[in-house]
Amino acid sequence: MIHSLFLINCSGDIFLEKHWKSVVSQSVCDYFFEAQEKAADVENVPPVISTPHHYLISIYRDKLFFVSVIQTEVPPLFVIEFLHRVADTFQDYFGECSEAAIKDNVVIVYELLEEMLDNGFPLATESNILKELIKPPTILRSVVNSITGSSNVGDTLPTGQLSNIPWRRAGVKYTNNEAYFDVVEEIDAIIDKSGSTVFAEIQGVIDACIKLSGMPDLSLSFMNPRLLDDVSFHPCIRFKRWESERVLSFIPPDGNFRLISYRVSSQNLVAIPVYVKHCISFKENSSCGRFDITIGPKQNMGKTIEGITVTVHMPKVVLNMNLTPTQGSYTFDPVTKVLTWDVGKITPQKLPSLKGLVNLQSGAPKPEENPSLNIQFKIQQLAISGLKVNRLDMYGEKYKPFKGVKYVTKAGKFQLGRFGR
Amino acid sequence: MSSNSFAYSEQSGGGEATELGQEATSTISPSGAFGLFSSDLKKNEDLKQMLESNKDSAKLDAMKRIVGMIAKGKNASELFPAVVKNVASKNIEIKKLVYVYLVRYAEEQQDLALLSISTFQRALKDSNQLIRASALRVLSSIRVPIIVPIMMLAIKEASADLSPYVRKNAAHAIQKLYSLDPEQKEMLIEVIEKLLKDKSTLVAGSVVMAFEEVCPDRIDLIHKNYRKLCNLLVDVEEWGQVVIIHMLTRYARTQFLSPWKEEDGLEDDEKNFYDSDDEQKEKTDKTKKSYTMDPDHRLLIRNTKPLLQSRNAAVVMAVAQLYWHISPKSEVGIISKSLVRLLRSNREVQYIVLQNIATMSIQRKGMFEPYLKSFYVRSTDPTMIKTLKLEILTNLANEANISTLLREFQTYVKSQDKEFAAATIQAIGRCATNISEVTDTCLNGLVCLLSNRDEIVVAESVVVIKKLLQMQPAQHGEIIKHMAKLLDSITTKLLTQYILNLGKYDQNYDIRDRTRFIRQLIVPNEKSGALSKYAKKIFLAQKPAPLLESPFKDRDHFQLGTLSHTLNTKAAGYLELSNWPEVAPDPSVRNVEVIELAKEWTPAGKAKKENPAQKFYSESEEEEDSSDSSSDSDSDSGSASGEQDEQGGSSEDSSEDSSSEPQSDSESASEVGDKRAAKRNSKSKWKRDSEDGENENEKSRTSDSSSADSSSVEESSSDSESESESESESESRKVTKEKEKKTKQDINPLTKDVSLLDLDDFNPVSTPVALPTPAFSPSLIADLEGLNLSTTSSVISVSTPVFVPVKTHVLLHRMSGKGLAAHYFFPRQPCIFGDKMVSIQVTLNNTTDRKIENIHIGGKKLPIGMQMHVFNPIESLEPEGSITVSVGIDFCDSTQTASFQLCTKDDCFNVSIQPPVGELLLPVAMSEKDFKKEQGMLTGMNETSTVIIAAPQNFTPSVILQKVVDVANVGVVPSGQDHIHRFAAKTVHSGSLLLVTVGLKEGSTAQLTINTEKTVIGSVLLRELKPVLSQG
């Protein structure tokens, strides 16, 4: 299936190559570079490229291109999912998926890639299994290894590979047994300039951090499971239990993992926690315009909205901006024309605003449209859908674990103004 | 530290080398640059020395640097001799890195590579399965043709390895060997055939992959493994799932009849359907039947459904394409939600999924219309995503939503992304042609855009308007005038000349060429040839109006989700999806022989694997030696409910906080806490469920069955009567609703509500999933429960019939039917019309010499409570023709006769069906442990038994099995003792368990025992079984 993999950085250097079948020359990447040049920006490089003898399927992650070479028919999503899984694994092992981290750990990267694919077909992709085969680097271990000459490579088959619970490693032991769940909800919305919602829905995930000894069998139940309109599961979850009782029953992997992701249907009314008034006007026949944004809380359920950031992609003719924020700080990048305003949190007494002048290229026609705004924010201790975890029960082990649930709501793809109407 | 960089040349000792190696690997870029300048020769020299040192640490560092070089794509081949020496290193990490090196360079250094082979051959015999597996992996990855025979041998041996992990690697090695030497194909197919039979989930995905690469046309190898693969699917790792689903999609298209035709007919016009059917019948002669879905077809569709919830987008897409290509059209809708969910994923996934949605949305707007807003474009989307969304929005446009969409499109035109704005204008043009109501609105809108400041927008608008006008040239004089006005007052002639002059100097040779051509034709000058006379004819010829259509229009001839679909060209190795067969190939090829199984049930064969659900647990090695593996590798239901007991006892402590909860916690308790209380108090359980159920009918149904349950204990003989009474009461209250439900059931007999309902019926017997399984039980139990053919509860899962008797019964004799003869038989399949119905196949024969027209079922005289689903009227039956139709009858678990009229155009005949008691059952798969437990609860009045006397040759396992399944549709329960045979079934209507035990005694006697709540059925069945078993 997957013939070869090339890792390419933003400046077009191929800094790692791995072949699972016979060697494919680096020159195959020229087709990729060609496509990259054609595309206006990195986001627009087509994920699937056809070349005379091969097909290239690529992903773009953390400023790196993962370009895989394919020779025969294969579901493209198969390759795309796998490449993302590789990137996830790097992230998991090295804390970041960057060129530097990969170069620093090139041997581990190679060992990982060797285990993850055999003859181009995925072999072991579960993080729990990989970590038994190849231990992640730590400073202590690298020191010890260099002195004793011992290795990072396990010499027995991970137990998980053979059992029906391939995602969990055996013999887990902790002195403090803990299970934490983060319910993270993101609001995706498109709001037009008049403030009415064109489209809104809630996307949520439950991320778990499980540090429990032995083979715990957990069941997590909700006060209002019917809110969850569409759910996708980690393979550990027993589907039937969910179907019949709406309870999440599972033997968890060890460590951090995503338990479920879900969607709360758009039929339910989605509360929009903030409003933004913005007014950008350009005077005819003048090289400057006025710019004015105010942000205020809307349906915030009595919680503080924090971590607000507003990003505006200004039209190309804008040269510079001269603004005064009532709080926070702003930056304007004259090259990318992106205005970023780091607001902080809203205090209802004094609503944050950003006002000032916009300098345009002289002589250029004034922009016909106002730019749209993207907003980021965060509300702690609130799941905006109202989802609530009822209880967590553990079976199969005797000890009493420490349990915790955290809720947070964020802005997802939150856009105000439609292509500037 | 900086001194290190010039220490390179004098490098020799091991100690320092350690330090150096660290440096070199940790900062590849500077050292890489360095290596580029210093001739590689010198540097490699010190690597060689390090490799030859006797310190592992030096070797390891050398190997790490070499791997660094390989990763950078630098040539390290000259180190081959030095590296290959270390292949037998004791240090596992060195060994692994040497393997990496070998696989990379063996092809270039074939002779030297042979040095390493003996090491691998030795490692193939190692006791550690990881070492065996990795030796096989490397051996098969060395692409050296000389070792093909060695590889072949190794693969053969590994395919019989005890470790499934090694067998998995063997499956991978098959593909490698095949690509190295295609001549081994035949031998490799043998190995594939063997591995396809493997029961480990670990192997399944890999071997199917090998199958797809080596012999995708050998569909015959799949038959016997088809059901197993369907059942294993949920447990296979995600990558294997994708491959298996794609393969099974192709398989289904060759083996099953199209589920589409009938429904299309029903959707459109019934007449039409039958007409076309008749035509076809003339062609294909009498083979046409009315469509019933093959249960295996259904099995695949059902077992893939849970995978729509996978976290892996490739799996979701694979299931989606399976539904699209093989499920009945009415069921495809469920995939939309999952596909829309994938749109939240990263841009690459979005791109592929949107492409597939675009193709689907052309054919079936309805599927995605509810999700219209999910395709609204965001300003931050990359252009390729924007255009795909736009494509889908355009496909979804209809009269109802067009005004919303046009408003949306208007905002897109203003986008800063001009490429996208241009695409939007094209989209508006397409909407205008597709929906005639808005053509004028769109045209006017586009005309307004002509005054736009952006030239791309104007240009695109002109193009689109031109196309629209060409389609309706007559009506739009106004617009043409308007466009003309936009041109300045310069006379057209001069303007044309000016443009043509300008074109002469264009940089593009194509434009220069075209101008020259046009100029010669239309500008009059002395040299102009004869052609100019025809200029008018040439340029103003009637052209066909352009079609504005989607670029995704014809993409669906590629299987969705494939690379070929994405590229819209056939990719290398693309396997064509065949059309549905005209006549279904023999479905029995998928049956796994009964006799073979009978052998396995003897204790020597240990309790295992006759029922598909159990196969997943084969943990090979453990299975071989552990005698208690039966409980370990028990069927889902076995360990689920069996161990509940243990938990019930021991969980007093662990669940005390939870059991005390119902009092303390008010609201949530009823939701969650109940499930434990339910174990002891089943009534409250069904009460809760019926409250939960949205469908009110459920309530009435539940109460039926409960009243039936209670009455059956007191007065068993009147059981069916009281039941039907209570049903009639509730029916009178809710006749209309009942009808609604019936139609609903007809469409989809497998709704979740129904299964909940059946669960309730069982509750007195057991509570299937009330408690979570204890920790050490295989965790997938709960998931597995969905694997069977079950339409009902999870613990008592309906399995496929062990045996289907061919015996037919006469419904209407040809003498009394004036030439129309009718026979019926029980196919023992779950009824597609309703899950409380018994499925009956009626074969109609025309023995006259003229057509019999309009055969249908007339008046029904059914006992109260009984229901019947009739077949669609048959337009006509040719002389000597025969046709088979399906009928479903809900006998309410009684042997009462269903009487009805079979009518033709001229006559009506009274006929009746009285079901043999054995056909009122559905086979159930359960473990021995469960069986005993259930039996323990069905004693006293619920038990009937008798002694049978027969010759010993009649008491061999296979004879007993054959006789029992011949009489009754029961499932076989694996037995640990060879003198006791157990069978389990449930009644079709109420789902009550029925357990049959044949215990062999000394001499030639046997004890036949039947345990069931339905005592009437029990005693009748006992009466029927007794003579059969005793006769010789």
mmCIF file with all atom_site columns, C-alpha atoms in Angstrom, chain B residues 138-210:
data_model
loop_
_atom_site.group_PDB
_atom_site.id
_atom_site.type_symbol
_atom_site.label_atom_id
_atom_site.label_alt_id
_atom_site.label_comp_id
_atom_site.label_asym_id
_atom_site.label_entity_id
_atom_site.label_seq_id
_atom_site.pdbx_PDB_ins_code
_atom_site.Cartn_x
_atom_site.Cartn_y
_atom_site.Cartn_z
_atom_site.occupancy
_atom_site.B_iso_or_equiv
_atom_site.pdbx_formal_charge
_atom_site.auth_seq_id
_atom_site.auth_comp_id
_atom_site.auth_asym_id
_atom_site.auth_atom_id
_atom_site.pdbx_PDB_model_num
ATOM 1  C CA . VAL B 1 138 ? 13.215 -8.999  7.311   1.00 0.00 ? 138 VAL B CA 1
ATOM 2  C CA . LEU B 1 139 ? 13.764 -12.169 5.349   1.00 0.00 ? 139 LEU B CA 1
ATOM 3  C CA . SER B 1 140 ? 10.752 -11.434 3.200   1.00 0.00 ? 140 SER B CA 1
ATOM 4  C CA . SER B 1 141 ? 11.713 -7.788  2.805   1.00 0.00 ? 141 SER B CA 1
ATOM 5  C CA . ILE B 1 142 ? 15.129 -8.597  1.347   1.00 0.00 ? 142 ILE B CA 1
ATOM 6  C CA . ARG B 1 143 ? 14.355 -8.405  -2.313  1.00 0.00 ? 143 ARG B CA 1
ATOM 7  C CA . VAL B 1 144 ? 16.862 -10.982 -3.513  1.00 0.00 ? 144 VAL B CA 1
ATOM 8  C CA . PRO B 1 145 ? 15.397 -13.389 -6.071  1.00 0.00 ? 145 PRO B CA 1
ATOM 9  C CA . ILE B 1 146 ? 17.750 -16.220 -5.154  1.00 0.00 ? 146 ILE B CA 1
ATOM 10 C CA . ILE B 1 147 ? 16.096 -16.741 -1.805  1.00 0.00 ? 147 ILE B CA 1
ATOM 11 C CA . VAL B 1 148 ? 12.584 -17.121 -3.174  1.00 0.00 ? 148 VAL B CA 1
ATOM 12 C CA . PRO B 1 149 ? 12.446 -20.844 -2.298  1.00 0.00 ? 149 PRO B CA 1
ATOM 13 C CA . ILE B 1 150 ? 13.634 -20.111 1.224   1.00 0.00 ? 150 ILE B CA 1
ATOM 14 C CA . MET B 1 151 ? 11.004 -17.418 1.583   1.00 0.00 ? 151 MET B CA 1
ATOM 15 C CA . MET B 1 152 ? 8.313  -19.718 0.298   1.00 0.00 ? 152 MET B CA 1
ATOM 16 C CA . LEU B 1 153 ? 9.262  -22.329 2.832   1.00 0.00 ? 153 LEU B CA 1
ATOM 17 C CA . ALA B 1 154 ? 9.402  -19.807 5.639   1.00 0.00 ? 154 ALA B CA 1
ATOM 18 C CA . ILE B 1 155 ? 5.983  -18.445 4.733   1.00 0.00 ? 155 ILE B CA 1
ATOM 19 C CA . LYS B 1 156 ? 4.467  -21.886 4.674   1.00 0.00 ? 156 LYS B CA 1
ATOM 20 C CA . GLU B 1 157 ? 5.839  -22.680 8.064   1.00 0.00 ? 157 GLU B CA 1
ATOM 21 C CA . ALA B 1 158 ? 4.907  -19.365 9.554   1.00 0.00 ? 158 ALA B CA 1
ATOM 22 C CA . SER B 1 159 ? 1.355  -19.677 8.296   1.00 0.00 ? 159 SER B CA 1
ATOM 23 C CA . ALA B 1 160 ? 0.979  -22.666 10.592  1.00 0.00 ? 160 ALA B CA 1
ATOM 24 C CA . ASP B 1 161 ? 2.691  -20.968 13.521  1.00 0.00 ? 161 ASP B CA 1
ATOM 25 C CA . LEU B 1 162 ? 0.929  -21.064 16.845  1.00 0.00 ? 162 LEU B CA 1
ATOM 26 C CA . SER B 1 163 ? 1.312  -17.342 17.316  1.00 0.00 ? 163 SER B CA 1
ATOM 27 C CA . PRO B 1 164 ? -1.268 -15.288 15.430  1.00 0.00 ? 164 PRO B CA 1
ATOM 28 C CA . TYR B 1 165 ? 1.256  -12.472 15.345  1.00 0.00 ? 165 TYR B CA 1
ATOM 29 C CA . VAL B 1 166 ? 3.633  -14.615 13.316  1.00 0.00 ? 166 VAL B CA 1
ATOM 30 C CA . ARG B 1 167 ? 0.775  -15.696 11.070  1.00 0.00 ? 167 ARG B CA 1
ATOM 31 C CA . LYS B 1 168 ? -0.065 -12.054 10.512  1.00 0.00 ? 168 LYS B CA 1
ATOM 32 C CA . ASN B 1 169 ? 3.486  -11.458 9.396   1.00 0.00 ? 169 ASN B CA 1
ATOM 33 C CA . ALA B 1 170 ? 3.219  -14.447 7.130   1.00 0.00 ? 170 ALA B CA 1
ATOM 34 C CA . ALA B 1 171 ? 0.237  -12.829 5.447   1.00 0.00 ? 171 ALA B CA 1
ATOM 35 C CA . HIS B 1 172 ? 2.312  -9.725  4.823   1.00 0.00 ? 172 HIS B CA 1
ATOM 36 C CA . ALA B 1 173 ? 5.182  -11.804 3.522   1.00 0.00 ? 173 ALA B CA 1
ATOM 37 C CA . ILE B 1 174 ? 2.875  -13.325 0.912   1.00 0.00 ? 174 ILE B CA 1
ATOM 38 C CA . GLN B 1 175 ? 2.497  -9.981  -0.797  1.00 0.00 ? 175 GLN B CA 1
ATOM 39 C CA . LYS B 1 176 ? 6.209  -9.325  -0.688  1.00 0.00 ? 176 LYS B CA 1
ATOM 40 C CA . LEU B 1 177 ? 7.060  -12.639 -2.234  1.00 0.00 ? 177 LEU B CA 1
ATOM 41 C CA . TYR B 1 178 ? 4.383  -12.167 -4.869  1.00 0.00 ? 178 TYR B CA 1
ATOM 42 C CA . SER B 1 179 ? 5.804  -8.836  -5.961  1.00 0.00 ? 179 SER B CA 1
ATOM 43 C CA . LEU B 1 180 ? 9.284  -10.354 -6.041  1.00 0.00 ? 180 LEU B CA 1
ATOM 44 C CA . ASP B 1 181 ? 8.293  -13.425 -8.012  1.00 0.00 ? 181 ASP B CA 1
ATOM 45 C CA . PRO B 1 182 ? 4.756  -13.580 -9.458  1.00 0.00 ? 182 PRO B CA 1
ATOM 46 C CA . GLU B 1 183 ? 5.377  -17.128 -10.580 1.00 0.00 ? 183 GLU B CA 1
ATOM 47 C CA . GLN B 1 184 ? 4.829  -18.322 -7.034  1.00 0.00 ? 184 GLN B CA 1
ATOM 48 C CA . LYS B 1 185 ? 1.202  -17.293 -7.343  1.00 0.00 ? 185 LYS B CA 1
ATOM 49 C CA . GLU B 1 186 ? -0.354 -20.730 -7.183  1.00 0.00 ? 186 GLU B CA 1
ATOM 50 C CA . MET B 1 187 ? 1.552  -21.779 -4.120  1.00 0.00 ? 187 MET B CA 1
ATOM 51 C CA . LEU B 1 188 ? 0.822  -18.487 -2.443  1.00 0.00 ? 188 LEU B CA 1
ATOM 52 C CA . ILE B 1 189 ? -2.875 -18.860 -3.120  1.00 0.00 ? 189 ILE B CA 1
ATOM 53 C CA . GLU B 1 190 ? -2.760 -22.102 -1.192  1.00 0.00 ? 190 GLU B CA 1
ATOM 54 C CA . VAL B 1 191 ? -1.299 -20.279 1.784   1.00 0.00 ? 191 VAL B CA 1
ATOM 55 C CA . ILE B 1 192 ? -3.872 -17.550 1.452   1.00 0.00 ? 192 ILE B CA 1
ATOM 56 C CA . GLU B 1 193 ? -6.622 -20.124 1.399   1.00 0.00 ? 193 GLU B CA 1
ATOM 57 C CA . LYS B 1 194 ? -5.279 -21.588 4.596   1.00 0.00 ? 194 LYS B CA 1
ATOM 58 C CA . LEU B 1 195 ? -4.872 -18.250 6.322   1.00 0.00 ? 195 LEU B CA 1
ATOM 59 C CA . LEU B 1 196 ? -8.338 -17.136 5.277   1.00 0.00 ? 196 LEU B CA 1
ATOM 60 C CA . LYS B 1 197 ? -9.644 -19.890 7.496   1.00 0.00 ? 197 LYS B CA 1
ATOM 61 C CA . ASP B 1 198 ? -7.742 -18.410 10.402  1.00 0.00 ? 198 ASP B CA 1
ATOM 62 C CA . LYS B 1 199 ? -9.973 -17.368 13.217  1.00 0.00 ? 199 LYS B CA 1
ATOM 63 C CA . SER B 1 200 ? -7.759 -14.726 14.739  1.00 0.00 ? 200 SER B CA 1
ATOM 64 C CA . THR B 1 201 ? -8.805 -11.132 14.316  1.00 0.00 ? 201 THR B CA 1
ATOM 65 C CA . LEU B 1 202 ? -5.148 -10.253 14.097  1.00 0.00 ? 202 LEU B CA 1
ATOM 66 C CA . VAL B 1 203 ? -4.695 -12.196 10.890  1.00 0.00 ? 203 VAL B CA 1
ATOM 67 C CA . ALA B 1 204 ? -7.973 -11.391 9.130   1.00 0.00 ? 204 ALA B CA 1
ATOM 68 C CA . GLY B 1 205 ? -7.113 -7.915  7.849   1.00 0.00 ? 205 GLY B CA 1
ATOM 69 C CA . SER B 1 206 ? -3.657 -8.867  6.638   1.00 0.00 ? 206 SER B CA 1
ATOM 70 C CA . VAL B 1 207 ? -4.705 -11.983 4.813   1.00 0.00 ? 207 VAL B CA 1
ATOM 71 C CA . VAL B 1 208 ? -7.547 -10.205 3.061   1.00 0.00 ? 208 VAL B CA 1
ATOM 72 C CA . MET B 1 209 ? -5.009 -7.616  2.005   1.00 0.00 ? 209 MET B CA 1
ATOM 73 C CA . ALA B 1 210 ? -2.853 -10.397 0.577   1.00 0.00 ? 210 ALA B CA 1
#
